[in-house]
């Protein structure tokens, strides 16, 4: 199989900027690292400077589109994948359409993979990846006869630092609270939450561990707040965010990819909905008692948020159960399973595609 693996060349097309967030790029980097471990040549195609910067930091070759709006055009894409003799193209983008996939098929003879969150239509792809428990609701259907669907939490693309995290110790008293909006914070969730603690004079009770992502546009204001308040600790684009999650007693987070990272560390959490497509996801997770739904950020209400916060802070048993349940469902090995399944199926269908 080692010789056959060398015949496979993977291109990953991923978007990432402050508006979209960096979760798409982050999980694709995790997947790319796993391909690289298997000795497979992999590179990226991207079109926003924030995402490109994150990819470059992880030492992958990148081809960028000449214009930001070029994602729906295929001429540049065909040139890149043809010149590099790509055999597997994996796409992670919310802007794709059925027509876009069909157009790629007209000019690309290899396999197409897609990393999905929304189940917008029946995707005409060879490999569909969906690392969420919503696959039970979505009930994905195959468009291609030989397509493989890798759906469920066992295929969640968490970074290496979230593999086999030890069981979290849940203290009786909450002392440290993590605040994280992911890699970008377009809607200023971080400032809103810090402002809540300031207005309600809660900073004498808690230490806030505030994470600033690489694409934050309000970084300076948050750092200034920390200088004025000794209980606000800022972590600027930390290399190992899992360490902050592990030390924090609870977390307040935007409902993006970071939710799964907090699950893997067993950190009890309140989730704020920052995008419309997160609502069904958060509501389902709340039904399963994996988190507390703190509502829609744009409909922020201090009284409601205080009730949510106190319901978690004042209930040690609830925090214990939440931690045990969430840490049990994620082991951080999703990328390994995804790559192994892809390689098994590709080789079964002809080895060199």
Coordinates of C-alpha atoms in Angstrom, one line a residue:
X1 CA 0.0 0.0 0.0
X2 CA 2.9 2.4 0.6
X3 CA 3.8 2.5 -3.1
X4 CA 0.2 3.0 -4.1
X5 CA -0.1 5.9 -1.6
X6 CA 2.5 7.8 -3.5
X7 CA 0.3 7.8 -6.6
X8 CA -2.4 9.8 -4.6
X9 CA -2.0 13.6 -4.6
X10 CA -4.4 15.6 -2.5
X11 CA -5.5 19.2 -2.9
X12 CA -7.6 20.9 -0.2
X13 CA -9.7 23.9 -1.0
X14 CA -10.6 25.8 2.2
X15 CA -11.9 29.3 3.0
X16 CA -11.1 31.3 6.1
X17 CA -11.4 34.9 7.1
X18 CA -13.0 37.0 9.9
X19 CA -16.5 36.8 8.3
X20 CA -16.4 33.0 7.7
X21 CA -14.2 32.2 10.7
X22 CA -11.1 30.0 10.6
X23 CA -12.7 26.7 11.7
X24 CA -12.9 25.4 8.1
X25 CA -9.2 26.0 7.6
X26 CA -8.2 24.7 11.0
X27 CA -10.0 21.3 10.5
X28 CA -8.6 21.0 7.0
X29 CA -5.0 21.5 8.3
X30 CA -5.7 18.6 10.8
X31 CA -6.8 16.4 7.9
X32 CA -3.8 17.5 5.7
X33 CA -1.4 16.6 8.6
X34 CA -2.9 13.1 8.7
X35 CA -2.4 12.6 5.0
X36 CA 1.1 13.8 5.3
X37 CA 1.8 11.3 8.1
X38 CA 0.7 8.6 5.6
X39 CA 3.3 9.8 3.1
X40 CA 0.8 11.4 0.8
X41 CA 1.5 14.7 -1.0
X42 CA -1.0 17.3 0.0
X43 CA -1.3 21.0 -0.7
X44 CA -3.9 23.8 -0.2
X45 CA -5.9 26.2 -2.4
X46 CA -7.3 29.2 -0.6
X47 CA -8.4 32.8 -1.2
X48 CA -8.3 34.9 1.9
X49 CA -5.1 36.2 3.6
X50 CA -6.2 35.2 7.2
X51 CA -6.7 31.5 6.1
X52 CA -3.6 31.6 4.0
X53 CA -1.5 32.8 6.9
X54 CA -2.8 30.0 9.1
X55 CA -2.0 27.4 6.5
X56 CA 1.5 28.8 5.9
X57 CA 2.2 28.6 9.6
X58 CA 1.7 24.8 9.3
X59 CA 4.2 24.5 6.5
X60 CA 1.8 23.5 3.6
X61 CA 2.2 24.6 0.1
X62 CA -0.6 27.0 -1.0
X63 CA -2.0 28.2 -4.3
X64 CA -4.2 31.3 -3.9
X65 CA -7.0 32.5 -6.2
X66 CA -6.3 35.8 -7.9
X67 CA -9.6 37.3 -6.7
X68 CA -11.6 36.6 -3.5
X69 CA -14.8 36.0 -5.5
X70 CA -13.1 33.3 -7.7
X71 CA -14.3 30.4 -5.6
X72 CA -17.3 29.8 -7.8
X73 CA -15.2 29.9 -10.9
X74 CA -13.3 26.8 -12.0
X75 CA -10.8 27.9 -14.6
X76 CA -8.1 28.7 -12.0
X77 CA -8.9 25.6 -10.1
X78 CA -8.6 23.4 -13.1
X79 CA -5.2 24.9 -13.9
X80 CA -3.9 24.3 -10.4
X81 CA -5.1 20.7 -10.1
X82 CA -4.0 19.8 -13.6
X83 CA -0.5 21.2 -13.2
X84 CA -0.1 19.3 -9.9
X85 CA -1.6 16.0 -11.2
X86 CA -4.2 16.0 -8.3
X87 CA -6.1 12.8 -7.8
X88 CA -8.3 13.8 -4.9
X89 CA -9.8 17.2 -4.4
X90 CA -11.3 18.0 -1.0
X91 CA -13.5 21.1 -0.6
X92 CA -14.5 22.9 2.6
X93 CA -16.7 25.9 1.9
X94 CA -20.2 27.1 2.6
X95 CA -20.5 28.9 -0.8
X96 CA -20.5 25.8 -3.0
X97 CA -23.5 24.9 -5.1
X98 CA -24.7 21.7 -6.9
X99 CA -23.8 23.4 -10.2
X100 CA -20.3 24.1 -8.9
X101 CA -19.6 20.5 -8.1
X102 CA -21.1 19.4 -11.4
X103 CA -18.8 21.9 -13.3
X104 CA -15.7 20.5 -11.5
X105 CA -16.7 17.0 -12.7
X106 CA -16.6 18.2 -16.3
X107 CA -12.9 19.1 -16.0
X108 CA -11.5 16.9 -13.3
X109 CA -11.2 13.1 -13.6
X110 CA -10.2 12.5 -10.0
X111 CA -12.2 12.0 -6.9
X112 CA -14.0 14.9 -5.1
X113 CA -14.5 15.1 -1.3
X114 CA -16.6 17.6 0.6
X115 CA -16.5 18.5 4.3
X116 CA -20.1 19.5 5.2
X117 CA -22.0 21.1 8.1
X118 CA -25.3 22.1 6.6
X119 CA -26.7 19.3 4.3
X120 CA -28.0 21.9 1.8
X121 CA -28.6 19.4 -0.9
X122 CA -27.6 15.9 -2.0
X123 CA -23.9 16.5 -2.8
X124 CA -22.6 15.0 -6.1
X125 CA -19.3 13.9 -4.5
X126 CA -17.3 10.7 -4.0
X127 CA -16.5 11.3 -0.3
X128 CA -18.7 13.2 2.2
X129 CA -17.3 14.1 5.6
X130 CA -19.5 15.3 8.4
X131 CA -18.0 15.1 12.0
X132 CA -21.2 16.0 13.9
X133 CA -24.0 14.1 15.7
X134 CA -26.4 15.9 13.4
X135 CA -25.9 13.2 10.8
X136 CA -28.7 11.3 12.6
X137 CA -31.0 14.2 11.7
X138 CA -29.6 15.0 8.3
X139 CA -29.8 11.3 7.1
X140 CA -27.3 11.9 4.2
X141 CA -28.1 10.4 0.9
X142 CA -25.7 9.3 -1.8
X143 CA -25.7 11.0 -5.2
X144 CA -22.8 8.9 -6.5
X145 CA -23.3 5.2 -6.5
X146 CA -19.8 4.4 -5.0
X147 CA -19.7 7.4 -2.7
X148 CA -18.6 7.0 0.9
X149 CA -20.2 8.9 3.7
X150 CA -18.1 9.5 6.8
X151 CA -20.6 11.0 9.2
X152 CA -20.7 11.1 13.0
X153 CA -18.6 12.4 15.9
X154 CA -16.0 9.6 15.3
X155 CA -15.1 11.5 12.2
X156 CA -14.7 14.9 13.8
X157 CA -11.5 16.6 12.6
X158 CA -10.0 17.7 16.0
X159 CA -6.4 18.8 16.2
X160 CA -3.7 16.5 17.6
X161 CA -3.7 18.3 21.0
X162 CA -7.2 16.9 21.7
X163 CA -6.3 13.2 21.4
X164 CA -6.9 11.1 24.5
X165 CA -7.2 14.1 26.9
X166 CA -7.3 12.8 30.5
X167 CA -10.6 13.0 32.4
X168 CA -11.2 16.5 33.6
X169 CA -11.3 17.2 37.4
X170 CA -14.5 19.2 38.2
X171 CA -13.9 21.4 41.2
X172 CA -16.7 22.2 43.6
X173 CA -16.2 26.0 43.1
X174 CA -15.9 27.7 39.8
X175 CA -12.9 30.0 39.8
X176 CA -11.7 30.3 36.2
X177 CA -14.0 31.0 33.2
X178 CA -12.7 30.7 29.6
X179 CA -14.1 33.1 27.0
X180 CA -13.5 32.1 23.3
X181 CA -15.0 33.0 20.0
X182 CA -12.7 30.9 17.9
X183 CA -10.2 32.3 15.4
X184 CA -12.3 35.3 14.5
X185 CA -14.9 37.4 16.4
X186 CA -16.7 39.5 13.8
X187 CA -19.7 40.1 16.1
X188 CA -17.6 41.1 19.1
X189 CA -18.8 38.3 21.3
X190 CA -15.7 38.5 23.5
X191 CA -16.2 42.2 24.4
X192 CA -20.0 41.6 25.0
X193 CA -19.2 38.8 27.5
X194 CA -16.4 40.7 29.3
X195 CA -18.8 43.7 29.5
X196 CA -21.4 41.5 31.1
X197 CA -18.9 40.6 33.9
X198 CA -17.9 44.2 34.4
X199 CA -21.5 45.6 34.5
X200 CA -22.6 42.9 37.0
X201 CA -19.5 43.4 39.1
X202 CA -18.5 39.7 38.9
X203 CA -14.8 40.1 38.2
X204 CA -14.0 39.9 41.9
X205 CA -15.5 36.3 41.9
X206 CA -13.9 34.9 38.8
X207 CA -10.7 34.9 36.7
X208 CA -11.5 35.3 33.0
X209 CA -9.2 33.4 30.6
X210 CA -9.9 35.3 27.4
X211 CA -8.6 33.8 24.1
X212 CA -7.9 36.1 21.2
X213 CA -7.9 34.4 17.7
X214 CA -5.5 35.3 14.9
X215 CA -8.3 37.0 12.9
X216 CA -9.7 39.2 15.7
X217 CA -10.2 42.8 14.6
X218 CA -10.8 44.1 18.2
X219 CA -7.7 42.7 19.7
X220 CA -6.4 46.0 21.1
X221 CA -9.6 46.9 22.9
X222 CA -9.7 43.5 24.6
X223 CA -6.0 43.8 25.7
X224 CA -6.8 47.3 27.1
X225 CA -9.6 45.9 29.2
X226 CA -7.2 43.3 30.6
X227 CA -4.7 45.9 31.6
X228 CA -7.4 47.7 33.6
X229 CA -8.7 44.5 35.3
X230 CA -6.3 42.2 37.2
X231 CA -8.8 39.2 36.8
X232 CA -8.8 39.3 33.0
X233 CA -6.0 37.2 31.5
X234 CA -5.6 37.4 27.7
X235 CA -4.1 34.6 25.6
X236 CA -3.3 35.9 22.2
X237 CA -3.5 33.2 19.6
X238 CA -2.2 30.4 21.9
X239 CA -0.3 27.5 20.4
X240 CA -2.0 25.0 22.7
X241 CA -5.6 26.2 23.5
X242 CA -6.3 22.8 25.1
X243 CA -4.2 23.8 28.1
X244 CA -6.5 26.8 28.7
X245 CA -9.6 24.7 28.4
X246 CA -8.2 22.1 30.8
X247 CA -7.4 24.7 33.5
X248 CA -10.7 26.6 33.1
X249 CA -13.7 25.4 35.2
X250 CA -16.3 26.4 32.6
X251 CA -16.3 28.0 29.2
X252 CA -18.4 30.6 27.4
X253 CA -18.0 30.0 23.7
X254 CA -19.3 30.8 20.2
X255 CA -21.0 27.7 18.8
X256 CA -18.4 26.9 16.2
X257 CA -15.7 24.2 15.9
X258 CA -14.5 25.2 19.4
X259 CA -17.5 23.4 20.9
X260 CA -16.0 20.1 20.0
X261 CA -12.6 21.0 21.4
X262 CA -14.3 21.9 24.7
X263 CA -16.1 18.5 24.6
X264 CA -12.8 16.7 24.2
X265 CA -11.4 18.4 27.2
X266 CA -14.6 17.9 29.3
X267 CA -15.0 21.6 29.9
X268 CA -18.7 22.4 30.9
X269 CA -19.9 25.2 28.7
X270 CA -22.4 27.9 27.7
X271 CA -22.8 28.3 24.0
X272 CA -23.7 31.6 22.3
X273 CA -25.3 31.3 18.8
X274 CA -23.3 33.7 16.5
X275 CA -24.6 32.4 13.1
X276 CA -28.1 31.3 12.0
X277 CA -26.9 27.9 10.9
X278 CA -25.7 27.1 14.5
X279 CA -29.2 27.2 16.0
X280 CA -30.4 23.6 15.2
X281 CA -27.0 22.3 16.2
X282 CA -27.0 24.0 19.6
X283 CA -30.6 23.1 20.3
X284 CA -29.8 19.4 19.6
X285 CA -26.8 19.5 21.9
X286 CA -28.8 21.1 24.7
X287 CA -31.4 18.4 24.4
X288 CA -28.7 15.8 25.0
X289 CA -27.4 17.9 28.0
X290 CA -24.0 18.4 26.5
X291 CA -24.2 22.2 27.0
X292 CA -26.3 25.2 28.1
X293 CA -27.8 27.2 25.3
X294 CA -27.1 30.8 26.2
X295 CA -29.1 32.1 23.3
X296 CA -28.5 34.2 20.2
X297 CA -25.7 36.8 20.6
X298 CA -27.6 39.5 18.7
X299 CA -30.5 39.1 21.1
X300 CA -28.2 39.4 24.2
X301 CA -30.1 39.9 27.5
X302 CA -28.1 40.3 30.7
X303 CA -30.8 38.7 33.0
X304 CA -31.1 35.7 30.8
X305 CA -27.4 35.2 30.5
X306 CA -27.0 35.5 34.3
X307 CA -29.6 32.8 34.8
X308 CA -27.7 30.5 32.4
X309 CA -24.4 31.3 34.0
X310 CA -25.6 30.6 37.5
X311 CA -27.4 27.4 36.5
X312 CA -24.0 26.0 35.6
X313 CA -21.8 27.7 38.2
X314 CA -24.0 26.7 41.1
X315 CA -24.6 23.1 40.1
X316 CA -21.5 20.9 40.6
X317 CA -23.4 17.7 39.7
X318 CA -24.6 19.2 36.4
X319 CA -21.0 20.2 35.6
X320 CA -19.8 16.7 36.5
X321 CA -22.3 15.0 34.3
X322 CA -21.8 17.4 31.4
X323 CA -18.0 16.9 31.5
X324 CA -18.3 13.1 31.6
X325 CA -20.8 12.9 28.8
X326 CA -19.0 15.2 26.4
X327 CA -15.5 13.8 27.0
X328 CA -16.8 10.3 26.4
X329 CA -18.1 11.1 22.8
X330 CA -14.8 12.5 21.4
X331 CA -11.3 11.0 21.5
X332 CA -9.6 13.3 19.0
X333 CA -8.8 10.6 16.5
X334 CA -11.3 11.6 13.8
X335 CA -8.8 12.7 11.2
X336 CA -7.0 9.3 11.4
X337 CA -10.3 7.5 10.8
X338 CA -11.2 9.7 7.9
X339 CA -7.9 9.3 6.1
X340 CA -7.8 5.5 6.8
X341 CA -11.3 5.1 5.3
X342 CA -10.5 7.3 2.3
X343 CA -7.4 5.3 1.5
X344 CA -9.1 1.9 2.0
X345 CA -11.9 2.9 -0.4
X346 CA -9.6 4.5 -3.0
X347 CA -7.4 1.5 -3.2
X348 CA -10.4 -0.8 -3.4
X349 CA -11.5 1.2 -6.4
X350 CA -8.2 1.0 -8.2
X351 CA -5.3 2.2 -6.1
X352 CA -4.0 5.0 -8.3
X353 CA -7.5 6.3 -9.1

